[in-house]
């Protein structure tokens, strides 16, 4: 299979530390260019010898580049995603790909018109721990699913200039990590949220703590759902799927697998606990390989924009129903 030639649009730390190395390591991909606002000044890219550093516009105009990864600030994701598609290139955009669900409709229309692949960089669904979790829950391993709870927190209070702490760049915990607590529940259960309500705490115009309650309705029936996200609490990551005959915990490293902790799921049935581990799986690399494979073979991409839109609907609804509280 001919490797997909990739460019990265923006010298973001996350791209430099995680996604760009994943593109470089992926079996069916080749990282060839970095687009920056100041070409030639980017540092920390020594892992990819021969990488071209060019302007944003030159990267889009380069006919040798097949696909572009976008790690720019949230509020300009839609703009640059559409520019990449208009330039005739496939595009993988960091989450959240948009600020509102209707913006994803615009991207879907551009995707369909161009015949190119466009997707949000929602890496967890490519990880074998989440694929296995879905198999177990939908296969009846915990009986009838009755409740889901999800937690994701970290503390970046000291990082005042971080884009997550700035309202003008689309910051806030819900947009940054709510995509994981909301989307993982949807992915495993196949359900969609109804009767959703939210309580949140804001600082300087961004949500720093939020709790969402909802009913999840889908092929497995109805289940209650609670999710908490925060940018002001000690690190915590955990998702539990609770059924009438057992429960499944994705509790060790559900969202930052093998960075926060080793990827592991635990199946609890009565007094019996069984676990499965994936100490070496890299979901960023798997994401790139799946994206590149879809480009070259036409295989269905595991996380299409239609799925992404469903999670964005939950995010939109959280803000629409939010009741602001204080610590």
PDB file of C-alpha atoms in Angstrom, residues 8 19 23 28 30 122 156-157 161 163 170 177 197 215 217 231 234 298:
ATOM      1  CA  UNK A   8       0.742  18.994  10.131  1.00  0.00           C
ATOM      2  CA  UNK A  19       0.218  12.992  16.871  1.00  0.00           C
ATOM      3  CA  UNK A  23       2.171   9.749  11.939  1.00  0.00           C
ATOM      4  CA  UNK A  28       1.067   3.326   6.014  1.00  0.00           C
ATOM      5  CA  UNK A  30       4.749   9.399   5.965  1.00  0.00           C
ATOM      6  CA  UNK A 122     -11.134  11.152  18.322  1.00  0.00           C
ATOM      7  CA  UNK A 156      -4.346  23.411  34.796  1.00  0.00           C
ATOM      8  CA  UNK A 157      -5.255  26.398  36.981  1.00  0.00           C
ATOM      9  CA  UNK A 161      -2.457  31.367  28.874  1.00  0.00           C
ATOM     10  CA  UNK A 163      -6.040  27.878  25.200  1.00  0.00           C
ATOM     11  CA  UNK A 170     -13.089  27.964  22.529  1.00  0.00           C
ATOM     12  CA  UNK A 177     -12.624  16.503  27.699  1.00  0.00           C
ATOM     13  CA  UNK A 197     -29.203  18.651  32.067  1.00  0.00           C
ATOM     14  CA  UNK A 215     -30.956   9.198  29.959  1.00  0.00           C
ATOM     15  CA  UNK A 217     -31.613   5.402  24.910  1.00  0.00           C
ATOM     16  CA  UNK A 231      -9.924  21.427  34.815  1.00  0.00           C
ATOM     17  CA  UNK A 234      -6.673  16.159  40.737  1.00  0.00           C
ATOM     18  CA  UNK A 298     -12.002   2.979   0.733  1.00  0.00           C
TER      19      UNK A 298
END
